[in-house]
mmCIF file of C-alpha atoms in Angstrom:
data_model
loop_
_atom_site.group_PDB
_atom_site.id
_atom_site.type_symbol
_atom_site.label_atom_id
_atom_site.label_comp_id
_atom_site.label_asym_id
_atom_site.label_seq_id
_atom_site.Cartn_x
_atom_site.Cartn_y
_atom_site.Cartn_z
ATOM 1 C CA MET A 2 -0.087 -0.107 -0.022
ATOM 2 C CA LYS A 3 2.633 2.481 0.792
ATOM 3 C CA ASN A 4 4.302 1.807 -2.536
ATOM 4 C CA LYS A 5 1.313 2.166 -4.351
ATOM 5 C CA ILE A 6 0.919 5.734 -2.312
ATOM 6 C CA LYS A 7 4.434 6.906 -3.261
ATOM 7 C CA ILE A 8 3.879 5.865 -6.940
ATOM 8 C CA ALA A 9 0.670 8.002 -7.236
ATOM 9 C CA VAL A 10 2.486 10.745 -5.510
ATOM 10 C CA SER A 11 5.422 10.618 -7.793
ATOM 11 C CA ILE A 12 2.947 10.500 -10.874
ATOM 12 C CA LEU A 13 1.077 13.537 -9.512
ATOM 13 C CA LEU A 14 4.295 15.522 -8.945
ATOM 14 C CA VAL A 15 5.564 14.731 -12.628
ATOM 15 C CA ALA A 16 2.385 15.970 -13.698
ATOM 16 C CA MET A 17 2.294 19.040 -11.612
ATOM 17 C CA VAL A 18 5.259 19.732 -13.324
ATOM 18 C CA PHE A 19 4.680 18.943 -16.676
ATOM 19 C CA VAL A 20 1.185 20.966 -16.665
ATOM 20 C CA SER A 21 3.139 24.147 -15.120
ATOM 21 C CA GLY A 22 5.519 24.157 -18.013
ATOM 22 C CA CYS A 23 3.359 23.303 -21.030
ATOM 23 C CA ALA A 24 0.295 25.803 -20.016
ATOM 24 C CA ALA A 25 -0.151 28.757 -21.947
ATOM 25 C CA GLN A 26 0.777 32.271 -20.636
ATOM 26 C CA PRO A 27 -2.048 33.691 -18.416
ATOM 27 C CA THR A 28 -4.126 36.318 -19.963
ATOM 28 C CA SER A 29 -6.378 38.981 -18.748
ATOM 29 C CA SER A 30 -9.818 38.993 -18.809
ATOM 30 C CA ASN A 31 -9.532 41.162 -22.525
ATOM 31 C CA GLY A 32 -7.169 38.453 -24.021
ATOM 32 C CA ALA A 33 -3.859 40.681 -23.262
ATOM 33 C CA ILE A 34 -0.803 38.652 -22.550
ATOM 34 C CA SER A 35 0.095 39.454 -19.119
ATOM 35 C CA SER A 36 3.891 38.380 -19.159
ATOM 36 C CA GLU A 37 6.306 41.523 -18.163
ATOM 37 C CA ASN A 38 9.006 40.096 -20.473
ATOM 38 C CA THR A 39 6.680 39.963 -23.433
ATOM 39 C CA THR A 40 5.754 43.537 -23.274
ATOM 40 C CA GLU A 41 9.426 44.388 -22.730
ATOM 41 C CA ALA A 42 10.164 42.647 -26.000
ATOM 42 C CA TYR A 43 7.388 44.339 -27.714
ATOM 43 C CA ILE A 44 9.267 47.852 -26.639
ATOM 44 C CA ALA A 45 12.118 46.759 -27.495
ATOM 45 C CA SER A 46 11.482 45.670 -31.035
ATOM 46 C CA ALA A 47 9.184 48.932 -31.601
ATOM 47 C CA LYS A 48 12.325 51.126 -30.571
ATOM 48 C CA ALA A 49 14.632 49.198 -32.875
ATOM 49 C CA LYS A 50 12.541 49.606 -36.067
ATOM 50 C CA LEU A 51 11.753 53.381 -35.231
ATOM 51 C CA GLU A 52 15.501 53.987 -34.978
ATOM 52 C CA ALA A 53 16.199 52.310 -38.480
ATOM 53 C CA THR A 54 13.066 54.342 -40.000
ATOM 54 C CA SER A 55 14.465 56.249 -43.161
ATOM 55 C CA ASN A 56 10.958 57.499 -44.087
ATOM 56 C CA PHE A 57 7.395 57.141 -43.101
ATOM 57 C CA GLU A 58 3.687 58.287 -43.753
ATOM 58 C CA SER A 59 1.420 59.176 -40.383
ATOM 59 C CA ASP A 60 -2.009 60.584 -39.745
ATOM 60 C CA PHE A 61 -1.453 63.547 -36.788
ATOM 61 C CA TYR A 62 -4.450 64.399 -34.777
ATOM 62 C CA ALA A 63 -4.712 67.025 -31.902
ATOM 63 C CA GLU A 64 -7.503 68.275 -29.499
ATOM 64 C CA VAL A 65 -7.158 71.339 -27.138
ATOM 65 C CA GLN A 66 -9.494 72.294 -24.741
ATOM 66 C CA MET A 67 -8.970 74.981 -22.225
ATOM 67 C CA GLY A 68 -10.850 75.120 -18.811
ATOM 68 C CA GLY A 69 -13.862 77.669 -19.101
ATOM 69 C CA GLU A 70 -14.088 77.576 -22.995
ATOM 70 C CA SER A 71 -16.954 75.761 -24.912
ATOM 71 C CA GLY A 72 -15.107 75.206 -27.960
ATOM 72 C CA LYS A 73 -12.178 73.081 -28.465
ATOM 73 C CA THR A 74 -9.466 73.357 -31.345
ATOM 74 C CA VAL A 75 -8.757 70.385 -33.662
ATOM 75 C CA SER A 76 -5.741 69.816 -35.708
ATOM 76 C CA ASN A 77 -5.663 67.148 -38.514
ATOM 77 C CA ALA A 78 -2.477 66.582 -40.604
ATOM 78 C CA LYS A 79 -1.147 63.975 -43.153
ATOM 79 C CA VAL A 80 2.381 63.690 -42.972
ATOM 80 C CA GLU A 81 4.933 62.108 -45.242
ATOM 81 C CA MET A 82 8.804 62.264 -44.609
ATOM 82 C CA VAL A 83 11.887 61.122 -46.146
ATOM 83 C CA LEU A 84 14.745 61.953 -43.994
ATOM 84 C CA GLU A 85 17.769 61.528 -46.437
ATOM 85 C CA PRO A 86 17.743 63.627 -48.493
ATOM 86 C CA LEU A 87 15.545 65.651 -46.246
ATOM 87 C CA VAL A 88 11.946 66.158 -47.997
ATOM 88 C CA VAL A 89 8.814 66.623 -45.779
ATOM 89 C CA GLY A 90 5.007 67.228 -46.847
ATOM 90 C CA ILE A 91 2.590 68.202 -44.278
ATOM 91 C CA LYS A 92 -1.108 68.942 -45.068
ATOM 92 C CA MET A 93 -2.932 70.501 -42.026
ATOM 93 C CA GLN A 94 -6.568 71.056 -41.200
ATOM 94 C CA ASP A 95 -7.153 73.313 -38.045
ATOM 95 C CA SER A 96 -10.484 74.130 -36.612
ATOM 96 C CA TYR A 97 -12.249 75.762 -33.784
ATOM 97 C CA GLY A 98 -15.970 75.966 -33.635
ATOM 98 C CA GLN A 99 -16.968 76.723 -37.181
ATOM 99 C CA ASP A 100 -13.763 78.048 -38.308
ATOM 100 C CA THR A 101 -11.691 75.774 -40.301
ATOM 101 C CA LEU A 102 -8.258 76.796 -41.910
ATOM 102 C CA SER A 103 -6.343 74.458 -44.461
ATOM 103 C CA SER A 104 -2.682 75.123 -44.470
ATOM 104 C CA GLN A 105 0.507 73.169 -46.291
ATOM 105 C CA LEU A 106 4.031 73.025 -45.369
ATOM 106 C CA TYR A 107 6.891 71.397 -47.374
ATOM 107 C CA LEU A 108 10.538 70.765 -46.846
ATOM 108 C CA GLU A 109 13.060 70.116 -48.883
ATOM 109 C CA LYS A 110 16.842 70.117 -48.533
ATOM 110 C CA VAL A 111 18.981 71.949 -51.292
ATOM 111 C CA ASP A 112 22.742 71.674 -50.953
ATOM 112 C CA ASP A 113 23.177 73.048 -47.122
ATOM 113 C CA ALA A 114 20.082 74.552 -46.307
ATOM 114 C CA VAL A 115 16.440 73.610 -46.127
ATOM 115 C CA ASN A 116 13.657 75.377 -48.256
ATOM 116 C CA MET A 117 10.081 75.514 -46.324
ATOM 117 C CA TYR A 118 7.572 76.196 -48.554
ATOM 118 C CA MET A 119 4.080 77.313 -46.763
ATOM 119 C CA ALA A 120 0.733 77.921 -48.139
ATOM 120 C CA TYR A 121 -2.170 79.665 -46.458
ATOM 121 C CA ASP A 122 -5.427 80.407 -48.152
ATOM 122 C CA GLY A 123 -3.987 79.474 -51.542
ATOM 123 C CA GLN A 124 -0.968 82.039 -50.882
ATOM 124 C CA TRP A 125 2.450 80.603 -51.245
ATOM 125 C CA THR A 126 5.678 81.642 -49.272
ATOM 126 C CA GLU A 127 9.126 80.463 -48.941
ATOM 127 C CA MET A 128 12.132 80.720 -46.239
ATOM 128 C CA THR A 129 15.168 79.101 -45.985
ATOM 129 C CA LEU A 130 16.428 77.399 -42.853
ATOM 130 C CA ASP A 131 19.125 75.201 -41.685
ATOM 131 C CA GLU A 132 18.248 71.651 -41.029
ATOM 132 C CA LYS A 133 18.398 71.757 -37.544
ATOM 133 C CA ASN A 134 15.815 74.457 -37.264
ATOM 134 C CA ALA A 135 13.607 73.120 -40.107
ATOM 135 C CA MET A 136 13.464 69.879 -38.280
ATOM 136 C CA LYS A 137 12.427 71.629 -35.198
ATOM 137 C CA SER A 138 9.843 73.669 -36.960
ATOM 138 C CA ILE A 139 7.917 70.550 -37.585
ATOM 139 C CA GLY A 140 8.980 68.575 -34.323
ATOM 140 C CA ILE A 141 5.456 67.958 -33.393
ATOM 141 C CA TYR A 142 4.630 65.969 -36.745
ATOM 142 C CA ASP A 143 7.530 63.444 -36.348
ATOM 143 C CA ALA A 144 5.573 60.550 -35.302
ATOM 144 C CA ALA A 145 8.969 58.325 -35.597
ATOM 145 C CA LYS A 146 11.209 60.367 -33.402
ATOM 146 C CA ASP A 147 8.265 61.636 -30.924
ATOM 147 C CA MET A 148 7.069 57.641 -30.497
ATOM 148 C CA GLY A 149 10.742 56.678 -29.913
ATOM 149 C CA LEU A 150 11.178 59.018 -27.485
ATOM 150 C CA LEU A 151 7.947 57.871 -25.769
ATOM 151 C CA LEU A 152 9.287 54.202 -25.798
ATOM 152 C CA ALA A 153 12.899 55.305 -24.433
ATOM 153 C CA SER A 154 11.578 57.133 -21.521
ATOM 154 C CA GLY A 155 8.452 55.319 -20.334
ATOM 155 C CA GLU A 156 7.655 53.628 -17.281
ATOM 156 C CA LYS A 157 5.338 51.331 -15.521
ATOM 157 C CA TRP A 158 4.424 49.581 -18.477
ATOM 158 C CA GLU A 159 1.103 47.664 -18.733
ATOM 159 C CA GLN A 160 -0.442 45.594 -21.352
ATOM 160 C CA VAL A 161 -4.036 46.343 -21.544
ATOM 161 C CA SER A 162 -5.556 44.545 -24.512
ATOM 162 C CA SER A 163 -4.571 42.404 -27.560
ATOM 163 C CA THR A 164 -6.866 42.480 -30.491
ATOM 164 C CA ASN A 165 -6.292 41.449 -34.068
ATOM 165 C CA GLY A 166 -2.692 41.567 -33.881
ATOM 166 C CA VAL A 167 -2.344 44.850 -32.044
ATOM 167 C CA ILE A 168 -0.947 45.192 -28.329
ATOM 168 C CA THR A 169 -2.155 48.213 -26.664
ATOM 169 C CA ILE A 170 0.474 49.531 -24.084
ATOM 170 C CA THR A 171 0.024 51.932 -21.353
ATOM 171 C CA GLY A 172 2.855 53.739 -19.674
ATOM 172 C CA GLU A 173 4.182 57.193 -18.175
ATOM 173 C CA VAL A 174 6.894 59.810 -18.714
ATOM 174 C CA PRO A 175 8.132 60.068 -15.324
ATOM 175 C CA ALA A 176 8.336 64.034 -13.998
ATOM 176 C CA GLN A 177 12.007 64.274 -13.943
ATOM 177 C CA LYS A 178 11.916 63.689 -17.811
ATOM 178 C CA VAL A 179 9.111 65.614 -18.977
ATOM 179 C CA TYR A 180 10.990 68.620 -19.493
ATOM 180 C CA ASP A 181 13.450 66.821 -21.806
ATOM 181 C CA ILE A 182 10.804 64.761 -23.628
ATOM 182 C CA SER A 183 8.327 67.702 -24.183
ATOM 183 C CA GLU A 184 11.249 69.969 -25.714
ATOM 184 C CA ALA A 185 12.916 67.166 -27.667
ATOM 185 C CA GLY A 186 9.667 66.104 -29.287
ATOM 186 C CA CYS A 187 8.257 69.780 -29.522
ATOM 187 C CA PHE A 188 5.272 68.292 -27.843
ATOM 188 C CA LEU A 189 3.912 71.799 -26.582
ATOM 189 C CA GLN A 190 4.532 73.225 -30.068
ATOM 190 C CA LEU A 191 0.790 73.933 -30.914
ATOM 191 C CA ALA A 192 0.624 75.931 -27.366
ATOM 192 C CA GLY A 193 3.649 77.882 -28.122
ATOM 193 C CA MET A 194 5.274 76.635 -25.074
ATOM 194 C CA ASN A 195 8.288 74.870 -26.369
ATOM 195 C CA GLY A 196 11.735 76.511 -26.393
ATOM 196 C CA VAL A 197 10.825 77.701 -22.661
ATOM 197 C CA ASP A 198 13.407 77.593 -19.684
ATOM 198 C CA GLN A 199 13.036 74.430 -17.585
ATOM 199 C CA SER A 200 12.214 76.688 -14.451
ATOM 200 C CA TYR A 201 8.743 76.972 -15.787
ATOM 201 C CA TYR A 202 8.343 72.723 -15.406
ATOM 202 C CA THR A 203 8.803 73.057 -11.812
ATOM 203 C CA GLY A 204 5.826 71.060 -10.104
ATOM 204 C CA VAL A 205 4.803 69.082 -13.198
ATOM 205 C CA GLY A 206 3.846 65.525 -12.626
ATOM 206 C CA ALA A 207 4.184 62.423 -14.650
ATOM 207 C CA VAL A 208 2.669 62.286 -18.341
ATOM 208 C CA PRO A 209 0.889 59.443 -19.072
ATOM 209 C CA PHE A 210 0.554 57.758 -22.642
ATOM 210 C CA GLU A 211 -0.623 55.047 -24.562
ATOM 211 C CA ILE A 212 1.171 52.923 -27.436
ATOM 212 C CA GLN A 213 0.154 50.445 -29.951
ATOM 213 C CA ILE A 214 2.151 47.643 -31.546
ATOM 214 C CA LYS A 215 1.760 44.704 -33.660
ATOM 215 C CA GLU A 216 2.844 41.239 -32.608
ATOM 216 C CA ASP A 217 5.742 41.619 -34.817
ATOM 217 C CA GLY A 218 7.196 44.844 -33.170
ATOM 218 C CA THR A 219 6.052 47.059 -35.679
ATOM 219 C CA PRO A 220 5.008 50.491 -34.376
ATOM 220 C CA VAL A 221 1.261 51.523 -35.211
ATOM 221 C CA ALA A 222 0.284 54.587 -33.022
ATOM 222 C CA PHE A 223 0.850 56.472 -29.762
ATOM 223 C CA SER A 224 -1.362 59.009 -27.823
ATOM 224 C CA VAL A 225 -0.460 61.420 -25.189
ATOM 225 C CA ASP A 226 -1.790 64.021 -23.085
ATOM 226 C CA PHE A 227 0.285 66.895 -22.029
ATOM 227 C CA ALA A 228 -2.740 69.066 -20.353
ATOM 228 C CA ASP A 229 -1.212 68.917 -17.071
ATOM 229 C CA ALA A 230 2.401 69.957 -17.922
ATOM 230 C CA LEU A 231 0.937 72.664 -20.324
ATOM 231 C CA GLU A 232 -1.279 73.829 -17.375
ATOM 232 C CA THR A 233 1.920 74.110 -15.468
ATOM 233 C CA VAL A 234 4.161 75.953 -17.828
ATOM 234 C CA MET A 235 1.323 78.332 -18.853
ATOM 235 C CA ASN A 236 0.764 79.371 -15.132
ATOM 236 C CA HIS A 237 4.652 79.783 -14.411
ATOM 237 C CA VAL A 238 4.777 81.975 -17.434
ATOM 238 C CA LEU A 239 1.732 84.125 -16.005
ATOM 239 C CA VAL A 240 3.901 84.435 -12.783
ATOM 240 C CA GLU A 241 6.859 85.569 -14.514
ATOM 241 C CA LEU A 242 4.757 87.907 -16.488
ATOM 242 C CA GLY A 243 3.696 89.477 -12.954
ATOM 243 C CA GLN A 244 0.086 88.329 -13.246
ATOM 244 C CA GLU A 245 -1.935 88.039 -9.814
ATOM 245 C CA SER A 246 -1.542 84.601 -8.444
ATOM 246 C CA ASP A 247 -5.281 84.045 -8.802
ATOM 247 C CA GLU A 248 -5.445 84.438 -12.416
ATOM 248 C CA THR A 249 -4.730 80.777 -13.334
ATOM 249 C CA ILE A 250 -5.123 78.984 -16.533
ATOM 250 C CA SER A 251 -7.072 75.783 -16.747
ATOM 251 C CA VAL A 252 -6.159 73.108 -19.228
ATOM 252 C CA GLU A 253 -8.882 70.565 -19.678
ATOM 253 C CA LYS A 254 -7.052 68.597 -22.729
ATOM 254 C CA TYR A 255 -4.067 68.698 -24.684
ATOM 255 C CA LEU A 256 -4.241 65.672 -26.493
ATOM 256 C CA ILE A 257 -1.669 64.178 -29.364
ATOM 257 C CA ARG A 258 -2.225 61.009 -31.251
ATOM 258 C CA GLN A 259 -0.142 59.935 -34.244
ATOM 259 C CA ASN A 260 -1.413 56.906 -36.444
ATOM 260 C CA ILE A 261 1.977 55.604 -38.113
ATOM 261 C CA LEU A 262 0.531 54.222 -41.638
ATOM 262 C CA LYS A 263 3.824 53.082 -43.800
ATOM 263 C CA ILE A 264 7.502 52.899 -42.519
ATOM 264 C CA ASN A 265 10.219 52.856 -44.900
ATOM 265 C CA GLU A 266 7.535 52.609 -47.892
ATOM 266 C CA ILE A 267 7.807 56.233 -48.941
ATOM 267 C CA LYS A 268 9.688 56.543 -52.230
ATOM 268 C CA LYS A 269 9.397 60.548 -52.533
ATOM 269 C CA VAL A 270 7.147 63.438 -51.598
ATOM 270 C CA ASP A 271 5.618 65.426 -54.503
ATOM 271 C CA ILE A 272 6.034 69.189 -53.813
ATOM 272 C CA PRO A 273 3.731 71.217 -55.876
ATOM 273 C CA THR A 274 4.835 73.091 -58.774
ATOM 274 C CA GLU A 275 3.270 76.597 -57.669
ATOM 275 C CA ALA A 276 5.196 76.026 -54.031
ATOM 276 C CA ARG A 277 8.543 76.298 -56.250
ATOM 277 C CA SER A 278 7.685 79.789 -57.463
ATOM 278 C CA ALA A 279 6.654 80.891 -54.204
ATOM 279 C CA ILE A 280 7.991 84.487 -53.135
ATOM 280 C CA ASN A 281 10.755 84.165 -50.734
ATOM 281 C CA TYR A 282 10.615 87.188 -48.641
ATOM 282 C CA GLU A 283 14.223 86.660 -46.981
ATOM 283 C CA LYS A 284 16.068 86.569 -50.537
ATOM 284 C CA GLU A 285 13.732 89.559 -51.672
ATOM 285 C CA ILE A 286 14.800 91.675 -48.512
ATOM 286 C CA SER A 287 18.443 90.514 -49.125
ATOM 287 C CA LEU A 288 18.394 91.576 -52.792
ATOM 288 C CA LEU A 289 17.014 94.992 -51.644
ATOM 289 C CA GLU A 290 19.552 95.520 -49.137
ATOM 290 C CA SER A 291 22.294 94.509 -51.419
ATOM 291 C CA SER A 292 20.803 96.828 -53.896
ATOM 292 C CA SER A 293 20.684 99.704 -51.687
ATOM 293 C CA SER A 294 24.542 99.364 -50.576
ATOM 294 C CA LEU A 295 25.752 99.511 -54.298
ATOM 295 C CA GLN A 296 23.853 102.923 -54.588
#
């Protein structure tokens, strides 16, 4: 009898080890794999693919809602970007209430400078920038760079869903990194608050965000709300300007979302013919100054 019991216990132990080793990974009620290592693997793969990106196409969406205002500002843009040689095309539509403004912006590297072509209400203008400032001017639209910044700085990762081969993961930019990430990604650009001193970020909290990645590690989308950070910065600016402490600004929402549609599939960006004949006011002024000096 004792031998039979020992044999039965041994069989049970072996069965338990076998089952535990071969069982499927635990999932949440919504089907998400809960393995932390798997989450880190998705993030590492997405970071690597973004770092290797030479061109992409994306949809940009931003929504700004200030406290006490019934209307909200919504910005949509279609972005095409080739990094080498640099060519960028951005078609934008901004709306506030019933008012809508459509515009276009193109960058094209020529020799050691970058030509910027802009169209507002059908009127084209041109200006010349160095590449660093040209890229900074469109920093908020650079989906590959901005998603890479969030992935590199993020903490407190959590998988929240897995649907049709797309993994949704939440995370946050810790408070001590918000300034660097905001400035590097130009996330406050729409509010005109990029380029301010780091002291204006005093007291800022962590910034939560959400990313979507395919099961093969391909980055799909991200969304981030900088409302609290923007509110902190703007109120510090008010104090600097000498406003009374009770005159504070409230920001309900400052949401930025980018969907990355294509990576390394863009062959070229077509710049409209009329853009190349745009007025370059800098060159016009330079010619006038040169002409005056010769008189």
